[in-house]
Coordinates of C-alpha atoms in Angstrom, one line a residue:
M850 CA 0.1 0.1 0.1
K851 CA 2.8 2.5 0.8
R852 CA 4.4 1.4 -2.7
L853 CA 1.1 2.4 -4.3
V854 CA 0.6 5.5 -2.6
A855 CA 4.0 6.7 -3.4
A856 CA 3.7 5.8 -7.0
V857 CA 0.5 7.6 -7.4
K858 CA 2.3 10.6 -5.6
N859 CA 5.2 10.3 -8.2
I860 CA 2.8 9.8 -11.2
G861 CA 1.1 13.2 -9.9
F862 CA 4.3 14.7 -9.8
M863 CA 5.2 13.8 -13.5
F864 CA 1.8 15.3 -14.3
K865 CA 2.7 18.6 -12.8
Y866 CA 6.2 18.5 -13.9
S867 CA 5.3 17.7 -17.7
W868 CA 2.5 20.3 -17.5
N869 CA 5.2 22.8 -16.3
F870 CA 7.5 22.1 -19.5
A871 CA 4.9 21.2 -22.1
K872 CA 1.3 22.0 -21.4
G873 CA 0.6 22.3 -25.0
R874 CA 1.5 18.6 -25.8
Y875 CA -1.7 17.8 -23.8
F876 CA -3.7 19.2 -26.4
I877 CA -2.0 17.1 -28.9
A878 CA -2.4 14.0 -26.6
I879 CA -6.0 14.6 -26.8
I880 CA -6.2 14.5 -30.6
N881 CA -3.8 11.4 -30.8
I882 CA -6.0 9.6 -28.2
V883 CA -9.1 10.0 -30.5
L884 CA -7.2 9.0 -33.5
D885 CA -5.5 6.0 -32.2
S886 CA -8.7 4.8 -30.5
A887 CA -11.2 5.2 -33.5
Q888 CA -8.5 4.0 -36.3
P889 CA -8.0 0.7 -35.1
I890 CA -11.7 -0.2 -34.3
F891 CA -12.8 1.2 -37.7
T892 CA -9.9 -0.9 -39.6
L893 CA -11.0 -4.0 -37.5
L894 CA -14.9 -3.9 -38.4
M895 CA -14.9 -2.8 -41.9
P896 CA -13.2 -5.9 -43.4
K897 CA -16.0 -7.9 -42.0
Y898 CA -18.7 -6.3 -43.9
I899 CA -16.4 -6.6 -47.1
I900 CA -15.8 -10.4 -46.3
D901 CA -19.6 -11.1 -45.6
E902 CA -20.7 -9.2 -48.7
L903 CA -18.3 -11.0 -50.9
T904 CA -19.3 -14.5 -49.2
Y905 CA -23.1 -14.2 -49.1
G906 CA -24.5 -11.2 -50.6
R907 CA -22.0 -10.4 -53.8
R908 CA -23.3 -7.3 -54.4
W909 CA -20.2 -5.6 -55.9
N910 CA -21.5 -1.9 -55.6
I911 CA -22.0 -2.5 -51.9
V912 CA -18.5 -3.9 -51.8
G913 CA -17.0 -0.9 -53.7
I914 CA -18.5 1.4 -51.1
Y915 CA -17.2 -0.4 -48.3
I916 CA -13.8 -0.4 -49.8
A917 CA -13.8 3.3 -50.7
A918 CA -14.9 4.0 -46.9
L919 CA -12.2 2.0 -45.6
V920 CA -9.6 3.5 -47.8
G921 CA -11.1 6.9 -47.5
I922 CA -11.3 7.2 -43.8
N923 CA -8.2 5.8 -43.1
L924 CA -6.4 7.9 -45.4
A925 CA -8.2 11.1 -43.8
L926 CA -7.3 9.9 -40.3
S927 CA -3.9 9.3 -41.3
G928 CA -3.5 12.7 -42.9
I929 CA -5.0 14.3 -39.6
R930 CA -2.3 12.5 -37.7
E931 CA 0.4 13.6 -39.9
F932 CA -0.8 17.2 -39.8
V933 CA -1.0 17.2 -36.1
K934 CA 2.5 15.8 -35.8
Y935 CA 4.0 18.4 -38.2
A936 CA 2.1 21.0 -36.3
S937 CA 3.3 20.0 -33.0
S938 CA 6.9 19.1 -33.8
E939 CA 8.1 22.7 -33.0
S940 CA 6.5 22.8 -29.6
S941 CA 8.0 19.5 -29.1
L942 CA 11.4 20.3 -29.8
K943 CA 11.0 23.6 -27.7
S944 CA 9.8 21.4 -24.6
Q945 CA 12.7 18.8 -25.0
W946 CA 15.4 21.7 -25.4
K947 CA 13.6 23.4 -22.4
F948 CA 13.9 20.4 -20.3
S949 CA 17.4 19.8 -21.5
M950 CA 18.4 23.2 -20.8
K951 CA 16.8 23.2 -17.1
H952 CA 19.1 20.2 -16.3
G953 CA 22.2 22.0 -17.8
V954 CA 21.6 25.1 -15.7
I955 CA 21.2 22.8 -12.5
C956 CA 24.6 21.1 -13.3
A957 CA 26.0 24.3 -14.1
T958 CA 25.2 25.8 -10.4
M959 CA 25.6 22.7 -8.3
D960 CA 28.6 22.2 -6.0
Y961 CA 31.8 22.1 -7.9
S962 CA 32.6 19.2 -5.7
K963 CA 29.6 17.2 -7.2
L964 CA 30.6 18.1 -10.7
E965 CA 33.8 16.2 -10.3
N966 CA 32.1 13.1 -9.1
S967 CA 31.4 10.3 -11.6
S968 CA 28.4 8.8 -9.8
V969 CA 26.8 12.0 -9.6
K970 CA 27.1 12.5 -13.3
D971 CA 25.8 9.0 -14.0
K972 CA 22.9 9.7 -11.8
V973 CA 22.0 13.2 -13.6
N974 CA 22.3 11.2 -16.9
Q975 CA 20.0 8.3 -15.9
A976 CA 17.4 11.0 -14.2
I977 CA 17.2 13.0 -17.7
N978 CA 17.1 9.8 -19.8
N979 CA 13.9 8.5 -17.8
T980 CA 11.9 11.7 -16.8
S981 CA 11.5 13.5 -20.1
P982 CA 8.2 15.3 -19.8
V983 CA 7.5 15.0 -23.4
Q984 CA 8.0 11.3 -23.4
F985 CA 5.9 11.1 -20.3
I986 CA 2.9 13.1 -22.0
D987 CA 3.3 11.3 -25.8
S988 CA 4.1 7.8 -24.5
T989 CA 2.8 7.1 -21.1
V990 CA -0.5 9.2 -20.8
T991 CA -1.5 8.9 -24.4
G992 CA -0.7 5.0 -24.6
F993 CA -2.3 4.7 -21.2
V994 CA -5.9 6.3 -22.1
T995 CA -5.6 5.0 -25.6
N996 CA -5.2 1.5 -24.3
I997 CA -8.4 1.9 -22.0
I998 CA -10.6 3.2 -25.0
Q999 CA -9.4 0.3 -27.3
L1000 CA -9.9 -2.3 -24.9
A1001 CA -13.4 -1.3 -24.0
G1002 CA -14.3 -1.7 -27.7
Y1003 CA -12.2 -5.1 -28.1
T1004 CA -14.0 -6.4 -24.9
Y1005 CA -17.4 -5.6 -26.4
I1006 CA -16.6 -7.7 -29.7
I1007 CA -15.0 -10.6 -27.9
A1008 CA -17.8 -10.9 -25.3
T1009 CA -20.2 -11.5 -28.3
L1010 CA -18.2 -14.7 -29.2
H1011 CA -18.3 -16.1 -25.5
P1012 CA -17.6 -14.4 -22.3
L1013 CA -15.1 -17.3 -21.1
V1014 CA -12.8 -16.4 -24.2
I1015 CA -12.1 -13.2 -22.1
L1016 CA -11.3 -14.9 -19.1
F1017 CA -8.9 -17.3 -20.8
I1018 CA -7.1 -14.5 -22.3
L1019 CA -6.9 -12.6 -18.9
L1020 CA -5.2 -15.7 -17.4
L1021 CA -2.6 -15.8 -20.2
I1022 CA -1.9 -12.2 -19.6
F1023 CA -1.6 -12.2 -15.9
I1024 CA 1.0 -15.2 -16.4
A1025 CA 2.8 -12.7 -19.5
S1026 CA 2.7 -9.9 -16.8
L1027 CA 5.0 -12.1 -14.6
V1028 CA 7.2 -12.1 -17.6
T1029 CA 7.0 -8.5 -18.3
K1030 CA 7.8 -7.5 -14.5
G1031 CA 11.0 -9.7 -15.0
R1032 CA 12.1 -7.9 -18.0
E1033 CA 11.4 -4.4 -16.4
K1034 CA 13.3 -5.6 -13.5
L1035 CA 16.5 -6.6 -15.9
G1036 CA 16.1 -3.1 -17.4
Y1037 CA 16.1 -1.2 -14.0
E1038 CA 19.2 -3.0 -12.8
Y1039 CA 21.2 -2.7 -16.0
Q1040 CA 20.2 1.0 -17.3
P1041 CA 22.7 2.7 -14.8
I1042 CA 25.4 0.4 -16.1
F1043 CA 24.6 1.1 -19.7
S1044 CA 24.4 5.0 -19.0
K1045 CA 27.9 5.1 -17.8
F1046 CA 29.2 2.9 -20.8
S1047 CA 27.2 5.6 -22.9
R1048 CA 29.1 8.5 -21.4
K1049 CA 32.3 6.6 -22.0
F1050 CA 31.3 6.1 -25.6
N1051 CA 30.6 9.7 -26.3
Y1052 CA 33.8 11.0 -24.6
L1053 CA 36.0 8.8 -26.7
L1054 CA 34.3 9.6 -29.8
N1055 CA 34.5 13.3 -29.1
A1056 CA 38.1 12.9 -28.2
M1057 CA 38.4 11.6 -32.0
I1058 CA 36.6 14.6 -33.8
R1059 CA 36.9 17.7 -31.5
F1060 CA 39.2 20.4 -32.6
D1061 CA 40.7 21.2 -29.4
F1062 CA 41.9 17.5 -29.2
G1063 CA 42.9 17.6 -32.6
K1064 CA 46.9 18.4 -32.1
E1065 CA 47.4 16.0 -29.2
V1066 CA 45.6 13.1 -31.4
R1067 CA 48.0 13.6 -34.5
I1068 CA 51.2 14.4 -32.9
N1069 CA 50.9 11.5 -30.6
K1070 CA 49.3 9.2 -33.0
A1071 CA 46.6 8.9 -30.4
S1072 CA 44.0 7.7 -32.7
T1073 CA 45.2 4.1 -32.6
W1074 CA 45.4 4.5 -28.8
L1075 CA 41.5 5.9 -28.5
E1076 CA 40.5 3.2 -30.9
K1077 CA 41.9 0.5 -28.5
K1078 CA 40.5 2.1 -25.8
F1079 CA 37.0 2.2 -27.5
A1080 CA 37.4 -1.5 -28.4
N1081 CA 38.2 -2.4 -24.7
E1082 CA 35.0 -0.5 -23.6
I1083 CA 33.1 -2.2 -26.2
D1084 CA 34.5 -5.9 -25.3
D1085 CA 33.2 -4.9 -21.5
Y1086 CA 30.1 -3.6 -22.8
M1087 CA 29.3 -6.8 -24.7
D1088 CA 30.1 -8.8 -21.9
I1089 CA 27.6 -7.2 -19.6
F1090 CA 25.1 -6.8 -22.7
N1091 CA 25.2 -10.7 -23.4
K1092 CA 24.5 -11.2 -19.8
S1093 CA 21.5 -9.2 -19.9
Q1094 CA 20.3 -10.4 -23.3
K1095 CA 20.4 -14.0 -21.5
G1096 CA 18.0 -13.0 -19.1
Y1097 CA 15.9 -11.3 -21.9
L1098 CA 16.0 -14.6 -23.8
R1099 CA 14.7 -16.9 -21.1
L1100 CA 11.8 -14.5 -20.6
S1101 CA 10.9 -14.1 -24.4
I1102 CA 10.7 -17.8 -24.8
F1103 CA 8.3 -18.4 -22.1
D1104 CA 6.3 -15.1 -23.5
S1105 CA 6.3 -17.3 -27.2
V1106 CA 5.0 -20.4 -25.4
L1107 CA 2.1 -18.4 -23.9
E1108 CA 1.2 -16.7 -27.2
L1109 CA 1.5 -20.2 -29.1
I1110 CA -1.1 -21.6 -26.6
Q1111 CA -3.5 -18.7 -26.9
T1112 CA -3.2 -19.0 -30.9
V1113 CA -4.1 -22.6 -31.0
V1114 CA -6.9 -22.4 -28.6
M1115 CA -8.5 -19.4 -30.3
Y1116 CA -7.9 -20.3 -33.6
G1117 CA -9.6 -24.1 -32.9
Y1118 CA -12.7 -22.3 -30.9
A1119 CA -13.1 -19.8 -33.9
V1120 CA -13.1 -22.5 -36.6
Y1121 CA -15.6 -24.7 -34.5
K1122 CA -17.9 -21.7 -34.2
T1123 CA -17.7 -21.1 -37.8
I1124 CA -18.1 -24.7 -38.8
I1125 CA -21.3 -25.0 -36.8
G1126 CA -22.6 -22.1 -38.3
N1127 CA -22.6 -19.6 -35.3
I1128 CA -20.5 -17.0 -36.7
T1129 CA -19.8 -16.0 -40.5
V1130 CA -16.6 -16.0 -42.2
G1131 CA -16.3 -12.4 -41.8
S1132 CA -16.9 -12.7 -37.9
F1133 CA -14.4 -15.5 -37.8
S1134 CA -11.6 -12.9 -39.2
V1135 CA -13.0 -10.1 -37.0
Y1136 CA -12.7 -12.4 -33.7
L1137 CA -9.4 -13.5 -34.3
S1138 CA -8.0 -10.1 -35.1
T1139 CA -9.9 -8.7 -32.1
V1140 CA -8.3 -11.4 -29.9
T1141 CA -5.0 -10.5 -31.2
L1142 CA -5.5 -7.0 -30.7
F1143 CA -7.1 -7.4 -27.3
T1144 CA -4.4 -9.4 -26.0
Q1145 CA -1.5 -7.0 -27.3
G1146 CA -3.8 -4.1 -25.7
F1147 CA -4.3 -5.8 -22.4
Q1148 CA -0.7 -6.8 -22.4
D1149 CA 0.4 -3.0 -23.0
L1150 CA -2.1 -1.9 -20.2
V1151 CA -0.5 -4.5 -17.8
N1152 CA 3.1 -3.5 -18.8
R1153 CA 2.1 0.1 -18.5
F1154 CA 1.2 -0.5 -14.9
I1155 CA 4.4 -2.4 -14.4
S1156 CA 6.2 0.8 -16.2
F1157 CA 4.4 3.0 -13.9
G1158 CA 5.9 1.2 -10.8
Y1159 CA 9.4 1.8 -12.6
L1160 CA 8.7 5.2 -13.5
S1161 CA 8.1 5.9 -9.7
K1162 CA 11.3 4.5 -9.0
Y1163 CA 13.0 6.9 -11.8
V1164 CA 11.0 9.8 -10.3
D1165 CA 12.5 8.7 -6.8
D1166 CA 15.8 8.6 -8.3
Y1167 CA 15.2 11.9 -10.1
K1168 CA 14.2 13.7 -6.7
E1169 CA 17.3 12.1 -5.1
C1170 CA 19.3 13.7 -7.9
L1171 CA 17.8 17.0 -7.3
D1172 CA 18.8 16.7 -3.7
V1173 CA 22.2 15.6 -4.6
I1174 CA 23.1 18.4 -7.1
S1175 CA 21.1 21.3 -5.4
P1176 CA 23.8 23.6 -4.1
S1177 CA 24.5 22.9 -0.4
R1178 CA 25.0 26.5 0.0
S1179 CA 21.2 26.7 -0.1
K1180 CA 20.9 25.2 3.5
Y1181 CA 22.6 28.4 5.1
V1182 CA 20.9 31.6 6.0
N1183 CA 22.1 34.0 3.4
T1184 CA 23.6 37.1 4.7
D1185 CA 23.1 40.2 2.5
I1186 CA 26.2 42.6 2.2
D1187 CA 26.7 46.0 0.7
I1188 CA 29.7 45.6 -1.8
E1189 CA 29.5 49.1 -3.3
N1190 CA 29.5 50.9 0.0
T1191 CA 32.1 48.6 1.6
E1192 CA 35.6 50.2 1.6
K1193 CA 37.7 47.2 2.9
H1194 CA 37.7 43.7 1.9
E1195 CA 39.4 41.4 4.1
I1196 CA 39.6 37.6 4.0
I1197 CA 40.7 35.4 7.2
F1198 CA 41.2 31.6 7.4
D1199 CA 40.8 30.5 10.7
H1200 CA 42.2 27.0 11.3
V1201 CA 41.0 25.7 8.2
T1202 CA 41.6 22.1 7.2
F1203 CA 40.5 20.3 4.2
K1204 CA 40.5 16.9 2.3
Y1205 CA 38.7 16.3 -1.0
P1206 CA 35.5 14.3 -0.7
N1207 CA 35.9 10.3 -0.9
T1208 CA 39.5 10.7 0.2
D1209 CA 41.5 10.5 3.4
R1210 CA 44.5 12.7 2.7
Y1211 CA 44.3 16.4 4.0
V1212 CA 45.4 18.7 1.4
L1213 CA 45.2 21.7 3.6
K1214 CA 46.0 21.4 7.6
D1215 CA 45.0 24.2 10.1
I1216 CA 45.6 27.0 7.8
S1217 CA 45.1 30.4 9.8
I1218 CA 46.1 33.5 7.9
K1219 CA 44.7 37.2 7.5
I1220 CA 44.8 38.6 4.0
E1221 CA 44.3 42.4 5.0
A1222 CA 42.2 44.9 3.0
G1223 CA 44.2 46.4 0.3
K1224 CA 47.1 44.5 0.7
K1225 CA 48.7 42.0 -2.0
L1226 CA 49.7 38.6 -0.7
S1227 CA 51.7 35.9 -2.7
I1228 CA 51.4 32.4 -1.8
V1229 CA 54.3 30.3 -3.2
G1230 CA 55.4 26.7 -3.0
Y1231 CA 56.1 23.6 -5.1
N1232 CA 53.5 21.8 -7.0
G1233 CA 51.0 19.8 -4.6
A1234 CA 51.6 22.3 -1.9
G1235 CA 47.9 23.0 -1.5
K1236 CA 48.1 26.5 -3.1
T1237 CA 45.2 26.0 -5.7
T1238 CA 43.0 24.1 -3.0
F1239 CA 43.3 27.3 -0.9
I1240 CA 42.0 29.4 -3.6
K1241 CA 39.0 26.9 -4.3
L1242 CA 38.0 27.4 -0.6
I1243 CA 37.9 31.2 -1.2
C1244 CA 36.0 31.0 -4.3
R1245 CA 33.6 28.5 -2.4
L1246 CA 34.3 25.7 -4.9
Y1247 CA 34.6 23.7 -1.9
E1248 CA 33.9 24.1 1.8
P1249 CA 36.3 23.6 4.5
T1250 CA 36.3 20.3 6.3
E1251 CA 36.9 22.0 9.5
G1252 CA 37.3 25.7 10.3
K1253 CA 35.7 28.8 8.9
I1254 CA 36.8 31.4 6.4
Y1255 CA 35.7 35.0 7.1
Y1256 CA 34.8 38.2 4.7
N1257 CA 35.0 41.1 7.0
G1258 CA 34.2 39.1 9.8
I1259 CA 31.4 37.2 8.4
D1260 CA 31.6 33.4 7.5
I1261 CA 31.6 33.5 3.7
S1262 CA 29.2 30.2 3.7
T1263 CA 26.3 32.6 5.1
I1264 CA 26.8 35.0 2.4
D1265 CA 24.2 34.9 -0.3
Y1266 CA 26.5 33.0 -2.9
D1267 CA 25.7 35.3 -6.2
T1268 CA 26.4 38.4 -4.0
Y1269 CA 29.8 36.7 -2.9
M1270 CA 30.7 36.0 -6.3
K1271 CA 30.6 39.7 -7.2
L1272 CA 33.5 40.3 -4.8
L1273 CA 35.8 38.1 -6.8
S1274 CA 37.8 38.5 -10.0
V1275 CA 39.8 35.2 -10.6
V1276 CA 42.3 34.1 -13.2
F1277 CA 42.7 30.4 -13.0
Q1278 CA 45.7 28.5 -14.5
D1279 CA 43.2 26.1 -16.1
F1280 CA 40.8 28.9 -17.4
A1281 CA 38.4 28.1 -20.1
L1282 CA 37.8 29.7 -23.4
F1283 CA 34.2 29.2 -25.1
Y1284 CA 33.6 28.8 -28.5
F1285 CA 32.1 32.2 -28.9
T1286 CA 33.3 35.6 -29.9
I1287 CA 36.3 37.3 -28.0
K1288 CA 33.7 39.8 -26.5
D1289 CA 31.4 37.1 -25.2
N1290 CA 34.6 35.6 -23.2
I1291 CA 35.1 38.8 -21.7
V1292 CA 31.7 40.3 -21.2
F1293 CA 29.3 37.2 -20.5
D1294 CA 25.9 38.4 -19.5
D1295 CA 27.4 41.7 -17.9
D1296 CA 27.5 44.2 -20.5
K1297 CA 28.9 47.3 -19.2
G1298 CA 29.4 49.2 -22.4
D1299 CA 32.2 49.4 -24.8
F1300 CA 34.4 51.7 -22.8
A1301 CA 34.7 49.2 -20.2
L1302 CA 35.6 46.5 -22.9
N1303 CA 38.2 48.6 -24.4
E1304 CA 39.8 49.4 -21.1
A1305 CA 39.9 45.6 -20.2
I1306 CA 41.3 44.9 -23.4
E1307 CA 43.9 47.5 -23.1
K1308 CA 45.0 46.5 -19.6
S1309 CA 45.3 42.7 -20.8
G1310 CA 47.8 43.5 -23.2
L1311 CA 45.5 42.4 -26.1
R1312 CA 45.0 45.6 -27.9
E1313 CA 47.3 45.0 -30.7
K1314 CA 46.1 41.4 -31.3
I1315 CA 42.3 42.4 -31.5
D1316 CA 43.0 45.5 -33.6
G1317 CA 44.9 43.1 -36.0
L1318 CA 41.6 41.0 -36.8
K1319 CA 39.2 41.8 -39.2
D1320 CA 36.1 41.5 -36.9
G1321 CA 37.9 42.7 -33.8
W1322 CA 36.5 41.3 -30.6
N1323 CA 33.4 39.9 -32.7
T1324 CA 36.1 37.1 -33.9
P1325 CA 35.0 33.8 -32.7
L1326 CA 37.7 31.6 -30.6
S1327 CA 37.2 28.6 -32.8
K1328 CA 36.4 27.4 -36.2
E1329 CA 34.3 24.6 -34.6
F1330 CA 31.2 26.6 -35.6
Y1331 CA 32.4 29.8 -37.5
N1332 CA 34.9 29.7 -40.5
N1333 CA 36.2 33.2 -39.3
G1334 CA 37.1 31.9 -35.9
I1335 CA 40.8 32.0 -34.8
E1336 CA 42.6 30.0 -32.1
F1337 CA 44.7 32.0 -29.3
S1338 CA 47.9 30.9 -28.2
G1339 CA 48.4 29.9 -24.6
G1340 CA 49.9 33.3 -24.0
E1341 CA 46.8 35.1 -25.5
G1342 CA 44.6 33.1 -23.8
Q1343 CA 45.9 34.1 -20.5
K1344 CA 45.6 37.7 -21.5
L1345 CA 42.1 37.0 -22.4
A1346 CA 41.4 35.4 -19.1
C1347 CA 43.0 38.4 -17.4
A1348 CA 40.9 40.7 -19.5
R1349 CA 37.7 38.9 -17.8
A1350 CA 39.2 39.7 -14.3
Y1351 CA 39.7 43.6 -15.3
Y1352 CA 36.4 43.6 -17.0
K1353 CA 34.7 42.4 -13.9
D1354 CA 36.2 45.0 -11.7
A1355 CA 35.8 43.0 -8.3
P1356 CA 37.5 44.3 -5.1
I1357 CA 39.4 41.1 -4.4
I1358 CA 41.8 39.7 -7.2
I1359 CA 42.9 36.4 -7.5
F1360 CA 45.8 35.1 -9.7
D1361 CA 46.0 31.5 -9.7
E1362 CA 49.2 30.9 -11.5
P1363 CA 47.9 32.5 -14.7
T1364 CA 51.1 32.8 -16.1
A1365 CA 52.3 28.9 -16.2
S1366 CA 52.7 29.0 -20.2
L1367 CA 55.0 31.9 -20.0
D1368 CA 58.6 32.2 -19.8
A1369 CA 60.3 34.0 -16.6
I1370 CA 60.8 37.4 -18.3
A1371 CA 57.4 37.5 -19.9
E1372 CA 56.0 36.3 -16.5
S1373 CA 57.7 39.1 -14.4
Q1374 CA 56.4 41.8 -17.0
L1375 CA 53.0 40.6 -16.9
Y1376 CA 53.0 40.6 -13.1
E1377 CA 54.5 44.3 -13.2
R1378 CA 51.2 45.2 -15.4
F1379 CA 48.9 43.3 -13.0
N1380 CA 50.5 45.6 -10.2
N1381 CA 49.9 48.8 -11.9
I1382 CA 46.4 47.9 -12.9
I1383 CA 45.0 46.5 -9.5
E1384 CA 46.1 49.5 -7.8
N1385 CA 44.5 49.3 -3.9
K1386 CA 42.6 46.2 -4.4
T1387 CA 43.0 43.1 -2.2
A1388 CA 45.1 40.9 -4.2
I1389 CA 46.3 37.2 -4.1
Y1390 CA 49.0 36.0 -6.4
I1391 CA 49.5 32.0 -6.3
S1392 CA 52.7 30.6 -8.0
H1393 CA 55.5 28.1 -7.6
R1394 CA 57.5 30.6 -9.3
L1395 CA 58.5 33.8 -7.5
A1396 CA 57.9 36.6 -10.1
S1397 CA 55.1 38.1 -7.9
V1398 CA 56.9 38.5 -4.8
K1399 CA 58.2 41.9 -5.2
F1400 CA 54.9 43.5 -5.9
C1401 CA 53.5 42.0 -2.5
D1402 CA 53.2 43.0 1.0
S1403 CA 53.6 39.5 2.4
V1404 CA 54.5 35.9 1.2
A1405 CA 53.2 32.8 2.6
V1406 CA 55.0 29.6 1.6
F1407 CA 52.9 26.2 1.3
A1408 CA 54.5 22.8 1.9
D1409 CA 52.2 19.5 2.1
G1410 CA 49.2 21.6 2.9
E1411 CA 50.6 23.7 5.6
I1412 CA 52.0 27.2 5.8
V1413 CA 55.7 26.6 6.6
E1414 CA 57.0 30.2 6.4
Y1415 CA 55.3 33.5 6.4
G1416 CA 56.6 37.3 6.3
T1417 CA 57.8 39.8 3.7
H1418 CA 60.6 38.9 1.2
D1419 CA 63.4 40.3 3.3
E1420 CA 62.1 38.3 6.4
L1421 CA 61.9 35.3 4.7
M1422 CA 65.2 35.5 2.9
A1423 CA 66.7 36.1 6.7
L1424 CA 65.1 32.8 7.5
D1425 CA 67.3 30.8 5.1
G1426 CA 64.8 28.3 4.8
M1427 CA 62.6 26.9 2.0
Y1428 CA 61.9 30.4 0.4
T1429 CA 65.3 31.1 0.4
E1430 CA 66.2 27.8 -1.4
M1431 CA 63.1 28.6 -3.7
F1432 CA 64.5 32.0 -4.7
N1433 CA 67.9 31.3 -5.3
K1434 CA 67.3 28.5 -7.4
Q1435 CA 64.8 30.5 -9.8
S1436 CA 66.7 33.9 -9.6
Q1437 CA 68.9 33.2 -12.5
F1438 CA 66.0 32.9 -14.8
Y1439 CA 64.7 36.8 -13.9
V1440 CA 68.1 38.3 -15.2
E1441 CA 67.3 39.6 -18.4
E1442 CA 70.2 39.6 -20.9
N1443 CA 71.5 42.5 -22.8

């Protein structure tokens, strides 16, 4: 009873859910129900009159009228069906894309930690594939109502042959429903596995054809390697697929036996009734066709009820998916802050410890540091020291495992997320460029006008490059979709990422090794430009190289997730410790030759 109540609630959820996304499809569904219910009954009955007239009356003019009616009405109904399909195709596409975009937005706003979790991705993929509102309306709702109407007609026809015939068919259908339940159970168990394989196949195929993989694939002759990877995945897939098909095969054989029993019994009984003269030859044809259609229709109805049970499970999965991917920040009380009228912007780490989800290793250990308003902090250390994780916590891509991070004395986890994001201009080492125009990649959805855009381009050092392009900042950053697209070099891409930060003009600037692809001299020059541009903003520089330290008020040296040294450049050099060792090793690269 609890499962039944839950299933009813979940079906109600799908009605409401599908109405929000595709209410126009319900009007189309009504038309399709009428057509799908009327046409089979009409097509079933008309041949009876034609056959009986040919057998007994032989009035050729009447036969012609019957045939003309059969062809004409079927043609008209089919024409209406095609017109409705054509007229509704646009709304169907819009509804489906609206549904897909909703889940895209959900994934784009969920916690970053969940985005890195493959099991979450599989769950999202499964939820999207099995809760389509358009499919629910067009298949589940339309099919269910059509089944009921058709079965009412088939039942009436068969009852005129003998009421016990219906009971016999229902008994076979009940047995067959157990087969269907087993088939649905197999599908539910294997669907998540096949979903994961599907994502892997798409990734491997995209790696072969995508432009941004093109150089690596060709230089390293990776096509053969990818082909082998694909073949290995296919082998693994086929092992599981064959295992699932063996289960389906056993059920299908049993299903075929039941169908054979029904066919033999029904044909025998109908032949007997025809021989003794109880039914005509035309009625014989109608009864056999009706029994077949009734069996199929009732089996479909039973299957739909079973499918409702699994649809309910998919809805449960979908709700769980929404709980999993909904931002954890939503559980906090949002504190409003007035950024425009705030003069100081200070960040404090208070005994912050962090380890990534599903791991046991602590990446940051008991970090306590104050980044004073208007000051510049350089965070240095070798790769893997925890520097980028430190920035991810400031950006709220992850939450501390222990401890708190404060902005002006306020726990950042309690600040409205969108408002907090306005505080930060960040240039990541692994910045992303989108396959749209240069302007799109700088402005996004915050158009402040051409003056601000020009200023950001000037500050980033891209002026000469953009002025040399025929379409200027309207030039696409890829040829993936546009013939006039260009591909930026690594250094140009980093400058564009910096232009985003300048354009956003947030009070806290973070540079997470944005110069990794530059040589030491170019890096030093770029940091000089940074320093002149950011003026009195609070700034954090992350690097395993030391070009930024001469512009900063203080330096924090990270090693193995801890701050092992902290102070000014001179203070750290006087310690003759890790910082001194790093500086002495790297200093030779910052001496520019004549």
